[in-house]
């Protein structure tokens, strides 16, 4: 009969595989222990610690039991979503194993028929079977609770004391009330004396406290006894009431009838038929009464007493079943029992159907991955409702995608994500309308609303649902699939993201290529060029001085080069500032004239110098990646001849603003031109460019010429070094190549990404500096 529990609990897991926010800590801990292992900095609790700390001992135990199966799944190439089934079923097996021991003890006390009915009643009820696989703190303690019951009923006092102590000290401190009542009964009836109690309880308690403090302090990074802090928060400070309150008798008129189902009517009869169960029932009800003093109430808080109360119901069923053939009244009562069991099953089935519609976040993530299973780059933001109703790290199955759950983002910031899982009641809700210009609706997910009665169908119950979540996709995101991600330590309003999707850190998403329909690319580039001409600092100065920017690197050598580049930029920044202070204030050239002359200089010098410097710096930085650098250098990214046919090399007579627009387009196109054209930018061109600059200076006053010279030198030297260094970093971050990459491993799609990165960075440096100074 125990196999029946395995089957039913597995059905509950298969039908409702997702978890809610109350289970978040343990389910995420399962993932982190199994996948991140000793890399504690990647654990989810560092980013989402919760209100109070929880112990890692339960997740460690369940993860250890499930690790062999998880290892086989990993070797088979099965994604980690199925690991969530494994860890939940492992938890259910731990509970069933402890319940089976309790059942065997009860069988010795009340007989085989009792054990059979005890199993039938337990399986037919909903909440105990549903909760036994859910990674709640209460369920993590449930195996120890059942073992403590087994020790108490069988007279194994050492097992009772140690199991009860572990459940109280490590997992749930409120169990002290329940086991304290059972201990008082043993002391009163002299089944146990105080001396024997202290001999076991004192050393066991000290060892258990040291165990939880030592293990959990390592994971939390501080000295902590988790359950002591939980007890202080919930009981002493009574902070649990912040999550809602219920009437004093709520457990008796609501939780117990739902937890035990229709079979609750058998409970008082069993107490009358067999007085041995009276202490069990009384103890359970006193515990519930004491727990009712706390205003915050949930059914899972009293789930420990359900097996004890089922003992009385099973005695009633056993008594009637044995006598069913002795008198007609017993036969009638037997069929009434069967109706009660059937009602239990119907009630359980109804609640399962409701539960299946109660996890829209998990359903949305499943549909989302099916819709975009072939996409290489996806950056999705997960709303609060989705995160609380099923989204876990196990559902984030693609390591190369970006998952964010930051709750403090504005609508403008969210628009830069390629995909959004948004909470809304309909597609006309304000939360959806805010993204009508940037995103389209891919799918929607409904959740439970209410139960309606329809007597024309059988059964006459219908589950009503309502729209809860919508999956949005950014328009034309495949043209530019991965937004620019700037990682910042100091900004409090940044987004949350981690490059692996396993954990999230503070970031700011800036997307410059996704331009709205009302603003053309040429207009944005015109504003960028205007800033380049007018600003007296280099593109990158303000960024370095105002914000501590963290660049992800692949190895120590790249990190060393990055530091050298930043030091050189800082030195140049100091030089530029000193030079500007020495320049007296004077009237500068006419704005239009300055733009035209700057345009000429860019066309004659900077266009080629940018690319030439980039190629040289690329070779310098990639000493350990020579074969890849050569492959990139020799790659024919664009067709030079097509560009010349477009006439982009000419500067037509235009207004000042139109000239700016055309010129920045020329710079962006020519900066990624064919390598043969780049090779013509030799050292001999630099003097010619300097001569051109001298001619510009002669047409203006000396001070304005010096300012232009500073700006242009920054563009062609220090900023290009910074840009090239970031190109290398992004190539490494996107895993386009590493130390083991061979030239033939670089695919055509990778080369297009490399080309896109070069374009992005040139535009981003301009736009970023322009935005900061406006």
XYZ file of C-alpha atoms in Angstrom:
774
model
C 0.000 0.000 0.000
C 2.913 2.383 0.520
C 3.524 2.259 -3.237
C 0.202 4.035 -3.629
C 1.675 7.081 -1.908
C 4.596 7.135 -4.360
C 2.194 7.067 -7.303
C -0.146 9.779 -5.998
C 2.659 12.098 -4.900
C 4.310 11.697 -8.324
C 1.033 12.679 -9.987
C 0.888 15.823 -7.886
C 4.424 16.728 -8.952
C 3.737 16.055 -12.629
C 0.496 18.039 -12.650
C 1.892 20.955 -10.617
C 5.654 21.030 -11.173
C 6.079 24.699 -10.327
C 6.569 26.384 -6.967
C 5.509 29.624 -5.310
C 7.316 32.363 -3.465
C 7.113 30.576 -0.081
C 9.174 27.748 -1.563
C 11.649 30.047 -3.278
C 14.559 29.751 -0.858
C 14.725 25.962 -0.782
C 14.081 25.386 -4.491
C 16.748 27.934 -5.427
C 19.102 26.359 -2.881
C 18.603 22.978 -4.531
C 19.665 24.515 -7.818
C 22.661 26.368 -6.399
C 23.987 23.349 -4.504
C 23.618 21.075 -7.516
C 24.950 23.460 -10.154
C 26.995 26.212 -8.468
C 28.350 23.941 -5.738
C 31.281 25.658 -3.975
C 30.858 28.940 -5.860
C 28.879 30.548 -3.043
C 29.001 34.010 -4.639
C 26.608 32.764 -7.351
C 23.969 31.561 -4.890
C 20.522 33.103 -5.174
C 20.246 34.075 -1.503
C 23.011 36.657 -1.995
C 20.689 38.648 -4.253
C 17.358 37.633 -2.702
C 18.036 36.811 0.979
C 14.417 36.988 2.066
C 13.094 38.564 5.230
C 14.765 36.041 7.521
C 17.584 33.543 6.889
C 16.748 29.892 6.369
C 18.888 26.842 6.957
C 20.807 25.102 4.173
C 20.874 21.738 5.958
C 17.624 20.556 4.392
C 18.610 21.507 0.820
C 22.034 19.919 1.361
C 20.454 16.627 2.416
C 17.910 16.501 -0.426
C 20.487 17.627 -2.999
C 22.856 14.874 -1.859
C 20.127 12.254 -2.266
C 19.126 13.490 -5.721
C 22.654 14.151 -7.044
C 23.132 10.705 -8.680
C 19.992 11.114 -10.788
C 20.834 14.737 -11.544
C 24.278 13.655 -12.689
C 22.768 11.142 -15.097
C 20.426 13.787 -16.498
C 23.358 16.130 -16.998
C 25.395 13.475 -18.817
C 22.373 12.688 -20.991
C 22.107 16.340 -22.043
C 18.645 16.802 -20.521
C 17.995 20.400 -19.507
C 17.812 21.339 -15.856
C 14.051 21.931 -15.838
C 13.651 18.185 -15.297
C 15.966 18.440 -12.302
C 13.188 20.306 -10.524
C 11.044 17.180 -10.818
C 13.902 15.105 -9.427
C 14.508 17.194 -6.299
C 10.800 17.481 -5.548
C 10.252 13.743 -5.935
C 13.284 13.127 -3.735
C 11.760 15.295 -1.029
C 8.484 13.381 -1.362
C 10.360 10.097 -1.019
C 12.004 11.320 2.188
C 8.583 12.190 3.640
C 7.041 8.886 2.505
C 9.929 6.894 3.984
C 9.393 8.521 7.379
C 5.606 8.146 7.064
C 6.061 4.449 6.247
C 7.949 3.887 9.507
C 5.164 5.620 11.417
C 2.588 3.457 9.618
C 4.444 0.278 10.565
C 4.466 1.315 14.205
C 0.741 2.100 14.099
C 0.118 -1.247 12.441
C 1.674 -3.003 15.431
C -0.564 -1.022 17.764
C -3.906 -1.134 15.912
C -3.699 -4.015 13.416
C -3.371 -4.650 9.700
C -6.844 -3.469 8.771
C -6.161 -0.153 10.469
C -2.922 0.259 8.483
C -4.799 -0.325 5.225
C -7.438 2.312 5.991
C -4.828 4.706 7.329
C -3.146 4.555 3.930
C -6.414 4.962 1.981
C -7.470 8.022 3.980
C -4.058 9.654 3.668
C -3.870 9.098 -0.092
C -7.411 10.373 -0.711
C -6.780 13.682 1.084
C -5.398 16.599 -0.836
C -3.143 18.798 1.252
C -0.856 16.259 2.862
C -0.172 14.529 -0.459
C 0.156 17.816 -2.330
C 2.495 19.433 0.188
C 4.817 16.479 0.795
C 6.802 17.289 -2.387
C 6.866 21.055 -1.980
C 10.152 22.555 -0.685
C 8.627 24.561 2.152
C 10.482 24.890 5.463
C 7.581 23.035 7.095
C 7.940 20.098 4.704
C 11.709 20.020 5.117
C 11.008 19.385 8.808
C 8.188 16.890 8.176
C 10.371 13.723 7.903
C 11.904 14.513 11.292
C 8.437 15.132 12.737
C 7.190 11.756 11.514
C 10.285 10.024 12.912
C 9.672 11.747 16.239
C 6.062 10.455 16.233
C 7.374 6.976 15.496
C 9.808 7.164 18.411
C 7.152 8.513 20.766
C 4.545 5.837 19.915
C 7.052 2.973 19.957
C 8.723 4.080 23.189
C 12.075 4.840 21.542
C 12.765 7.920 23.600
C 16.213 8.608 22.190
C 14.862 8.646 18.635
C 11.997 10.868 19.749
C 14.203 13.398 21.545
C 16.852 13.678 18.815
C 14.357 13.851 15.921
C 12.164 16.375 17.715
C 15.210 18.437 18.709
C 16.505 18.522 15.130
C 13.099 19.587 13.808
C 12.866 22.377 16.398
C 16.454 23.679 16.365
C 17.123 23.461 12.648
C 13.787 23.906 10.861
C 10.693 25.026 12.797
C 10.924 26.405 16.310
C 7.116 26.369 16.819
C 7.279 22.559 16.954
C 8.527 22.978 20.513
C 4.864 23.408 21.517
C 3.797 20.136 19.872
C 6.671 17.984 21.081
C 6.622 19.715 24.439
C 3.043 18.469 24.927
C 4.027 14.918 23.952
C 7.004 15.090 26.315
C 4.782 16.251 29.161
C 2.531 13.234 28.602
C 5.508 10.870 28.832
C 6.777 12.561 31.987
C 3.288 12.540 33.537
C 2.727 8.846 32.863
C 6.329 8.134 33.908
C 7.309 6.655 30.578
C 10.355 8.930 30.756
C 12.174 10.539 33.696
C 13.905 13.907 33.761
C 17.414 12.480 34.203
C 17.165 10.283 31.117
C 15.693 13.215 29.221
C 18.566 15.537 30.096
C 21.194 12.909 29.300
C 19.963 12.783 25.718
C 18.519 16.271 25.176
C 21.461 18.408 26.397
C 24.294 16.922 24.304
C 22.000 16.436 21.302
C 20.806 20.033 21.532
C 24.345 21.416 21.747
C 25.489 19.337 18.773
C 22.474 20.350 16.686
C 22.953 24.043 17.457
C 26.654 23.871 16.571
C 25.814 21.983 13.378
C 23.343 24.539 12.078
C 25.516 27.498 13.100
C 28.655 26.099 11.475
C 27.022 25.052 8.204
C 24.688 27.994 7.756
C 27.286 30.591 8.748
C 29.427 29.419 5.844
C 26.591 29.832 3.344
C 25.321 33.130 4.726
C 28.772 34.634 5.195
C 28.108 35.635 8.809
C 27.599 34.036 12.201
C 23.971 32.950 12.167
C 21.542 30.507 13.752
C 18.733 30.775 11.175
C 15.831 29.327 13.127
C 16.616 31.482 16.155
C 16.295 34.580 13.978
C 13.069 33.235 12.484
C 11.642 32.645 15.988
C 12.619 36.151 17.074
C 11.081 37.697 13.969
C 7.812 35.725 13.885
C 7.081 35.169 17.559
C 8.833 37.790 19.667
C 8.501 40.699 17.212
C 5.275 39.265 15.722
C 6.347 40.507 12.306
C 4.669 37.606 10.550
C 1.395 39.506 10.797
C 2.708 41.846 8.110
C 1.848 39.070 5.650
C -1.812 38.972 6.673
C -3.892 37.966 9.668
C -6.789 35.569 10.210
C -9.410 35.136 12.957
C -8.455 33.203 16.053
C -10.478 30.086 15.156
C -9.508 30.078 11.470
C -7.561 26.822 11.775
C -10.630 25.032 13.169
C -13.319 26.225 10.758
C -11.230 26.597 7.607
C -7.814 24.900 7.604
C -8.784 21.578 9.221
C -11.912 20.932 7.077
C -9.907 21.609 3.909
C -6.879 19.653 5.100
C -8.760 16.543 6.201
C -11.564 16.733 3.657
C -14.934 14.991 4.190
C -13.229 12.299 6.270
C -13.054 14.800 9.137
C -16.517 13.585 10.221
C -14.945 10.245 11.211
C -12.507 11.842 13.645
C -14.676 12.103 16.808
C -16.093 8.627 16.250
C -12.633 7.083 16.392
C -11.879 8.868 19.670
C -15.055 7.370 21.094
C -14.325 3.849 19.822
C -10.696 3.639 21.009
C -9.604 5.717 23.977
C -5.949 5.172 23.128
C -6.174 7.882 20.485
C -7.604 10.469 22.872
C -4.165 11.758 24.024
C -3.091 11.995 20.377
C -6.164 14.000 19.370
C -6.108 16.230 22.449
C -2.433 16.992 21.993
C -3.012 17.930 18.349
C -5.907 20.260 19.113
C -4.056 21.953 21.971
C -1.137 22.584 19.645
C -3.477 24.141 17.061
C -5.104 26.231 19.772
C -1.727 27.540 20.969
C -0.617 28.266 17.441
C -3.821 30.226 16.864
C -2.436 32.913 19.169
C -0.268 34.112 16.279
C -2.381 36.328 13.996
C -0.679 35.148 10.781
C -2.081 31.749 9.839
C -1.473 29.297 7.012
C -2.590 25.710 6.578
C 0.979 24.468 6.174
C 1.750 25.563 9.750
C -0.429 22.778 11.172
C 0.159 20.106 8.541
C 2.244 18.135 11.074
C -0.878 17.029 12.975
C -2.756 15.638 9.957
C -1.212 12.134 10.291
C -2.110 12.083 14.007
C -5.720 13.085 13.342
C -6.000 10.509 10.567
C -5.268 7.840 13.147
C -8.692 8.421 14.687
C -10.445 8.380 11.300
C -8.661 5.154 10.323
C -9.792 3.502 13.572
C -13.415 4.332 12.696
C -13.059 2.857 9.214
C -11.320 -0.250 10.522
C -13.998 -0.826 13.167
C -16.854 -0.609 10.648
C -15.074 -2.624 7.956
C -14.404 -5.571 10.251
C -18.101 -5.726 11.284
C -19.642 -4.989 7.875
C -20.989 -8.539 7.495
C -22.238 -8.972 11.051
C -25.247 -6.655 10.872
C -27.072 -4.616 8.185
C -26.293 -1.398 10.006
C -22.571 -1.988 9.699
C -22.965 -2.776 6.021
C -24.796 0.512 5.562
C -22.106 2.335 7.487
C -19.482 0.682 5.292
C -21.055 2.090 2.146
C -21.231 5.467 3.824
C -17.483 5.150 4.393
C -16.988 4.443 0.716
C -18.997 7.547 -0.184
C -16.813 9.585 2.166
C -13.655 8.267 0.518
C -15.098 9.028 -2.925
C -15.943 12.556 -1.749
C -12.354 12.856 -0.568
C -11.160 11.929 -4.051
C -13.564 14.361 -5.759
C -12.563 17.151 -3.406
C -8.892 16.400 -4.046
C -9.394 16.342 -7.834
C -11.140 19.703 -7.732
C -8.333 21.280 -5.748
C -5.750 19.797 -8.114
C -7.529 21.401 -11.074
C -7.478 24.716 -9.246
C -3.794 24.323 -8.380
C -2.910 23.620 -12.002
C -4.175 27.099 -12.940
C -2.466 28.781 -10.009
C 1.096 28.923 -11.330
C 0.970 31.329 -14.308
C 4.642 32.277 -13.961
C 5.841 28.724 -14.496
C 3.451 28.212 -17.422
C 4.579 31.481 -18.985
C 8.256 30.474 -18.779
C 7.489 27.104 -20.367
C 5.628 28.697 -23.269
C 8.282 31.362 -23.602
C 11.050 28.809 -24.098
C 8.961 26.873 -26.612
C 8.239 30.010 -28.638
C 11.896 31.087 -28.751
C 13.707 27.764 -28.547
C 15.930 28.551 -31.549
C 16.877 32.113 -30.612
C 20.576 32.639 -29.720
C 20.180 35.956 -27.868
C 17.259 36.715 -25.578
C 17.101 39.251 -22.775
C 13.867 38.770 -20.800
C 12.481 40.654 -17.829
C 10.274 38.643 -15.459
C 7.531 40.497 -13.605
C 6.897 40.155 -9.893
C 3.801 37.978 -10.319
C 5.653 35.599 -12.623
C 8.592 35.360 -10.219
C 6.226 34.476 -7.360
C 4.196 31.881 -9.248
C 6.608 29.405 -10.751
C 9.762 31.013 -12.126
C 12.907 29.480 -10.621
C 16.467 28.932 -11.765
C 15.414 25.468 -12.897
C 13.077 27.104 -15.425
C 15.891 29.315 -16.764
C 17.203 26.588 -19.013
C 19.391 28.620 -21.391
C 22.700 29.772 -19.929
C 23.342 32.126 -22.873
C 20.075 34.004 -22.300
C 19.668 36.885 -19.863
C 16.994 36.686 -17.150
C 16.143 39.661 -14.950
C 13.709 39.907 -12.019
C 14.426 43.462 -10.877
C 11.251 45.071 -9.554
C 12.431 48.712 -9.582
C 12.592 49.386 -13.318
C 10.761 52.138 -15.112
C 8.777 51.619 -18.291
C 11.536 53.277 -20.300
C 14.126 50.859 -18.956
C 11.935 47.847 -19.638
C 11.569 48.821 -23.286
C 15.174 47.850 -23.949
C 14.553 44.177 -23.141
C 14.023 41.877 -26.083
C 11.196 40.152 -24.216
C 8.966 40.900 -21.262
C 6.707 38.729 -19.124
C 4.263 41.387 -17.940
C 1.424 41.213 -15.438
C -1.853 42.477 -16.925
C -5.562 41.739 -16.837
C -5.980 42.178 -20.589
C -4.052 43.320 -23.644
C -5.662 46.734 -23.209
C -4.283 47.213 -19.695
C -1.999 50.225 -19.112
C 0.924 47.912 -18.418
C 0.594 46.536 -21.971
C -0.217 49.827 -23.707
C 3.058 51.273 -22.447
C 4.895 48.884 -24.792
C 2.692 49.047 -27.887
C 5.277 51.101 -29.767
C 8.232 48.853 -28.931
C 6.847 45.351 -28.336
C 4.259 42.955 -29.709
C 2.220 40.371 -27.772
C 3.350 36.789 -28.397
C 1.122 34.920 -25.962
C -0.885 35.239 -22.763
C -1.289 33.023 -19.697
C -4.365 32.750 -17.505
C -4.615 31.940 -13.806
C -7.338 30.851 -11.393
C -10.197 33.275 -10.869
C -13.095 31.448 -9.203
C -15.208 28.297 -9.214
C -18.561 28.428 -10.999
C -21.453 25.986 -10.767
C -22.889 24.628 -13.995
C -25.534 21.969 -13.479
C -25.651 21.102 -17.180
C -22.298 19.347 -16.991
C -20.895 16.504 -14.882
C -19.332 17.318 -12.525
C -21.283 20.588 -12.205
C -18.154 22.534 -11.299
C -16.196 24.669 -13.716
C -12.885 26.374 -13.020
C -12.914 29.965 -14.225
C -9.656 31.667 -15.099
C -8.566 35.170 -16.044
C -5.645 36.704 -17.893
C -2.635 37.145 -15.653
C 0.567 37.372 -17.700
C 1.489 38.447 -21.212
C 4.632 37.573 -23.154
C 5.921 40.534 -25.163
C 8.606 40.628 -27.832
C 10.518 43.720 -28.940
C 9.840 44.614 -32.557
C 12.603 43.551 -34.938
C 14.732 42.329 -32.058
C 16.405 39.766 -34.312
C 18.071 42.585 -36.239
C 19.829 43.599 -33.032
C 19.166 40.736 -30.609
C 21.414 41.593 -27.681
C 21.138 45.036 -26.063
C 24.126 46.869 -24.716
C 24.683 46.056 -21.063
C 26.664 48.449 -18.934
C 27.537 46.992 -15.534
C 27.797 49.415 -12.653
C 28.524 48.801 -8.984
C 27.444 52.156 -7.634
C 24.167 52.929 -9.392
C 21.126 52.112 -7.298
C 18.640 52.387 -10.148
C 20.387 49.920 -12.441
C 18.822 46.793 -13.812
C 19.517 43.342 -12.394
C 21.246 40.820 -14.631
C 23.861 38.074 -14.682
C 25.503 36.912 -17.878
C 24.743 33.248 -17.136
C 21.200 33.821 -16.009
C 21.895 31.915 -12.799
C 22.186 34.971 -10.594
C 21.654 38.665 -11.111
C 23.760 41.735 -10.434
C 23.235 45.456 -10.863
C 23.321 46.591 -14.504
C 22.098 49.356 -16.747
C 20.759 48.445 -20.170
C 21.389 51.032 -22.871
C 20.130 50.283 -26.370
C 21.093 52.714 -29.071
C 20.334 50.821 -32.257
C 16.669 50.291 -31.479
C 15.455 53.697 -32.608
C 11.798 54.615 -32.545
C 9.754 55.177 -35.670
C 9.677 58.963 -35.197
C 13.434 59.429 -34.939
C 15.650 58.342 -37.789
C 19.132 56.965 -37.369
C 20.583 59.938 -39.271
C 19.017 62.401 -36.821
C 20.496 60.634 -33.803
C 23.915 60.470 -35.406
C 23.682 64.194 -36.215
C 23.187 64.960 -32.531
C 26.147 62.759 -31.675
C 28.424 64.564 -34.145
C 27.326 67.932 -32.813
C 28.379 66.856 -29.354
C 31.738 65.615 -30.616
C 32.505 69.005 -32.140
C 31.284 71.119 -29.246
C 32.517 69.120 -26.306
C 36.004 69.989 -25.079
C 36.597 66.576 -23.509
C 37.096 63.123 -24.959
C 34.161 60.720 -25.351
C 35.052 58.674 -22.347
C 36.231 61.238 -19.786
C 32.926 61.920 -18.110
C 32.071 58.263 -17.922
C 35.305 57.528 -16.080
C 35.024 60.456 -13.704
C 31.413 59.928 -12.660
C 30.912 56.205 -12.506
C 32.926 53.147 -11.581
C 32.437 50.956 -14.643
C 33.195 47.264 -14.377
C 34.261 45.475 -17.532
C 33.947 41.718 -17.607
C 37.176 40.035 -18.663
C 38.102 36.538 -19.655
C 41.590 36.199 -18.195
C 44.339 38.018 -16.320
C 46.111 39.196 -19.458
C 43.037 40.986 -20.792
C 42.461 42.471 -17.344
C 46.021 43.816 -17.293
C 45.594 45.455 -20.687
C 42.308 46.955 -19.566
C 43.983 48.589 -16.565
C 46.775 49.960 -18.715
C 44.245 51.483 -21.099
C 42.267 53.070 -18.277
C 45.453 54.521 -16.759
C 46.472 56.007 -20.083
C 43.009 57.504 -20.562
C 43.122 59.047 -17.096
C 46.541 60.534 -17.817
C 45.293 61.976 -21.093
C 42.257 63.343 -19.302
C 44.485 65.217 -16.857
C 46.537 66.599 -19.721
C 43.426 67.756 -21.537
C 42.045 69.509 -18.476
C 45.346 71.309 -17.837
C 45.546 72.387 -21.466
C 42.063 73.813 -21.324
C 42.834 75.779 -18.173
C 45.849 77.358 -19.884
C 43.799 78.475 -22.869
C 42.422 81.974 -22.371
C 38.801 82.545 -22.997
C 38.308 83.730 -26.572
C 35.674 83.852 -29.190
C 35.671 80.609 -31.106
C 34.932 79.972 -34.738
C 31.490 80.257 -36.096
C 29.586 77.087 -35.229
C 28.854 76.187 -38.818
C 32.448 76.764 -39.935
C 33.813 74.614 -37.155
C 31.498 71.778 -38.147
C 32.485 71.930 -41.774
C 36.183 71.904 -40.987
C 35.766 69.092 -38.525
C 33.895 67.160 -41.193
C 36.780 67.616 -43.592
C 39.248 66.453 -40.987
C 37.228 63.335 -40.216
C 36.962 62.508 -43.916
C 40.672 62.931 -44.500
C 42.205 61.500 -41.351
C 40.054 60.194 -38.538
C 38.021 57.750 -40.628
C 41.070 55.689 -41.542
C 42.994 56.327 -38.343
C 40.154 54.916 -36.241
C 40.210 51.610 -38.050
C 44.007 51.467 -38.308
C 44.410 52.089 -34.588
C 41.717 49.533 -33.829
C 43.445 46.848 -35.859
C 46.825 47.525 -34.270
C 45.399 47.518 -30.755
C 43.501 44.327 -31.530
C 46.746 42.585 -32.468
C 48.507 43.944 -29.395
C 45.825 42.810 -26.969
C 45.293 39.427 -28.548
C 48.798 38.004 -28.084
C 47.246 34.812 -26.764
C 44.677 34.749 -29.581
C 46.879 35.408 -32.606
C 45.076 33.005 -34.892
C 41.701 34.577 -34.037
C 42.984 38.119 -34.444
C 44.370 37.190 -37.846
C 41.063 35.632 -38.827
C 39.157 38.769 -37.812
C 41.670 41.061 -39.538
C 41.495 39.139 -42.811
C 37.704 38.943 -42.732
C 35.991 40.879 -45.499
C 33.310 42.503 -43.333
C 31.851 44.921 -45.879
C 32.090 45.474 -49.573
C 34.144 48.558 -50.214
C 33.083 48.802 -53.824
C 29.392 48.939 -52.923
C 30.041 51.780 -50.520
C 31.922 53.773 -53.144
C 29.042 53.282 -55.576
C 26.689 54.734 -52.968
C 28.651 57.963 -53.117
C 29.179 58.089 -49.374
C 32.740 59.266 -49.850
C 31.534 62.585 -51.181
C 30.334 65.512 -49.100
C 27.405 67.163 -50.868
C 26.404 70.724 -50.252
C 24.033 70.508 -47.307
C 22.950 72.429 -44.313
C 25.010 72.167 -41.173
C 22.696 69.656 -39.532
C 22.423 67.485 -42.654
C 26.189 67.507 -43.038
C 26.574 66.232 -39.506
C 24.143 63.449 -40.223
C 25.798 62.297 -43.411
C 29.280 62.518 -41.955
C 28.616 60.344 -38.933
C 27.041 57.753 -41.227
C 30.211 57.885 -43.315
C 32.363 57.410 -40.264
C 30.331 54.413 -39.082
C 30.367 52.786 -42.526
C 33.990 53.437 -43.301
C 35.198 52.411 -39.835
C 34.346 48.819 -40.688
C 35.467 48.898 -44.325
C 37.602 46.306 -46.096
C 41.005 45.531 -44.618
C 42.770 46.479 -47.857
C 41.388 49.973 -47.571
C 42.402 50.126 -43.928
C 45.971 49.166 -44.723
C 46.378 52.378 -46.746
C 46.149 54.340 -43.492
C 49.907 54.249 -42.823
C 52.154 56.454 -40.827
C 52.618 58.686 -43.880
C 48.992 59.832 -43.672
C 49.390 61.267 -40.231
C 51.638 64.173 -41.238
C 49.253 64.923 -44.061
C 46.413 65.019 -41.600
C 48.423 67.305 -39.351
C 48.987 69.608 -42.306
C 45.287 69.639 -42.922
C 44.742 70.557 -39.323
C 47.258 73.394 -39.569
C 45.300 74.813 -42.450
C 42.194 74.721 -40.309
C 43.991 76.517 -37.517
C 45.108 79.274 -39.861
C 41.490 80.004 -40.748
C 40.514 80.445 -37.113
C 41.953 81.891 -33.971
C 44.651 79.876 -32.222
C 42.647 79.001 -29.125
C 39.778 77.422 -31.005
C 42.210 75.407 -33.127
C 43.838 74.004 -29.999
C 40.452 72.927 -28.685
C 39.682 71.167 -31.970
C 43.066 69.506 -31.909
C 42.458 68.172 -28.408
C 39.089 66.753 -29.403
C 40.372 65.113 -32.564
C 43.428 63.611 -30.903
C 41.213 62.089 -28.227
C 38.963 60.625 -30.897
C 41.841 59.109 -32.853
C 43.956 57.857 -29.944
C 42.820 57.274 -26.369
C 39.141 56.735 -27.076
C 39.877 54.331 -29.894
C 42.051 52.300 -27.516
C 39.180 52.195 -25.071
C 36.744 51.223 -27.804
C 38.972 48.441 -29.107
C 39.492 47.123 -25.582
C 35.731 46.924 -25.157
C 35.418 45.113 -28.492
C 37.765 42.441 -27.138
C 35.807 42.235 -23.884
C 32.475 41.809 -25.628
C 33.828 39.123 -27.923
C 34.988 37.221 -24.848
C 31.727 37.838 -22.943
C 29.641 36.551 -25.846
C 31.919 33.521 -26.040
C 32.666 34.085 -29.705
C 36.174 32.856 -29.011
C 38.501 31.848 -26.191
C 41.931 30.293 -25.713
C 40.895 27.103 -27.521
C 39.155 28.699 -30.495
C 40.499 27.917 -33.943
C 39.981 30.080 -37.059
C 37.704 27.516 -38.619
C 35.523 27.616 -35.492
C 34.478 31.209 -36.223
C 31.168 30.961 -38.036
C 29.651 33.426 -40.477
C 27.118 34.455 -37.877
C 29.941 35.201 -35.423
C 31.617 37.458 -37.964
C 28.407 39.395 -38.402
C 28.232 39.814 -34.637
C 31.834 41.080 -34.610
C 30.934 43.619 -37.270
C 27.869 44.664 -35.281
C 29.912 45.105 -32.108
C 32.319 47.494 -33.843
C 29.405 49.594 -35.068
C 27.655 49.518 -31.702
C 30.612 50.635 -29.639
C 31.508 53.577 -31.875
C 27.914 54.802 -31.691
C 27.494 54.008 -27.992
C 30.554 55.949 -26.892
C 29.231 58.981 -28.700
C 25.664 58.650 -27.459
C 26.661 57.916 -23.862
C 28.831 61.002 -23.562
C 26.222 63.123 -25.271
C 23.469 61.990 -22.937
C 25.532 62.682 -19.813
C 26.349 66.255 -20.809
C 22.864 67.241 -21.822
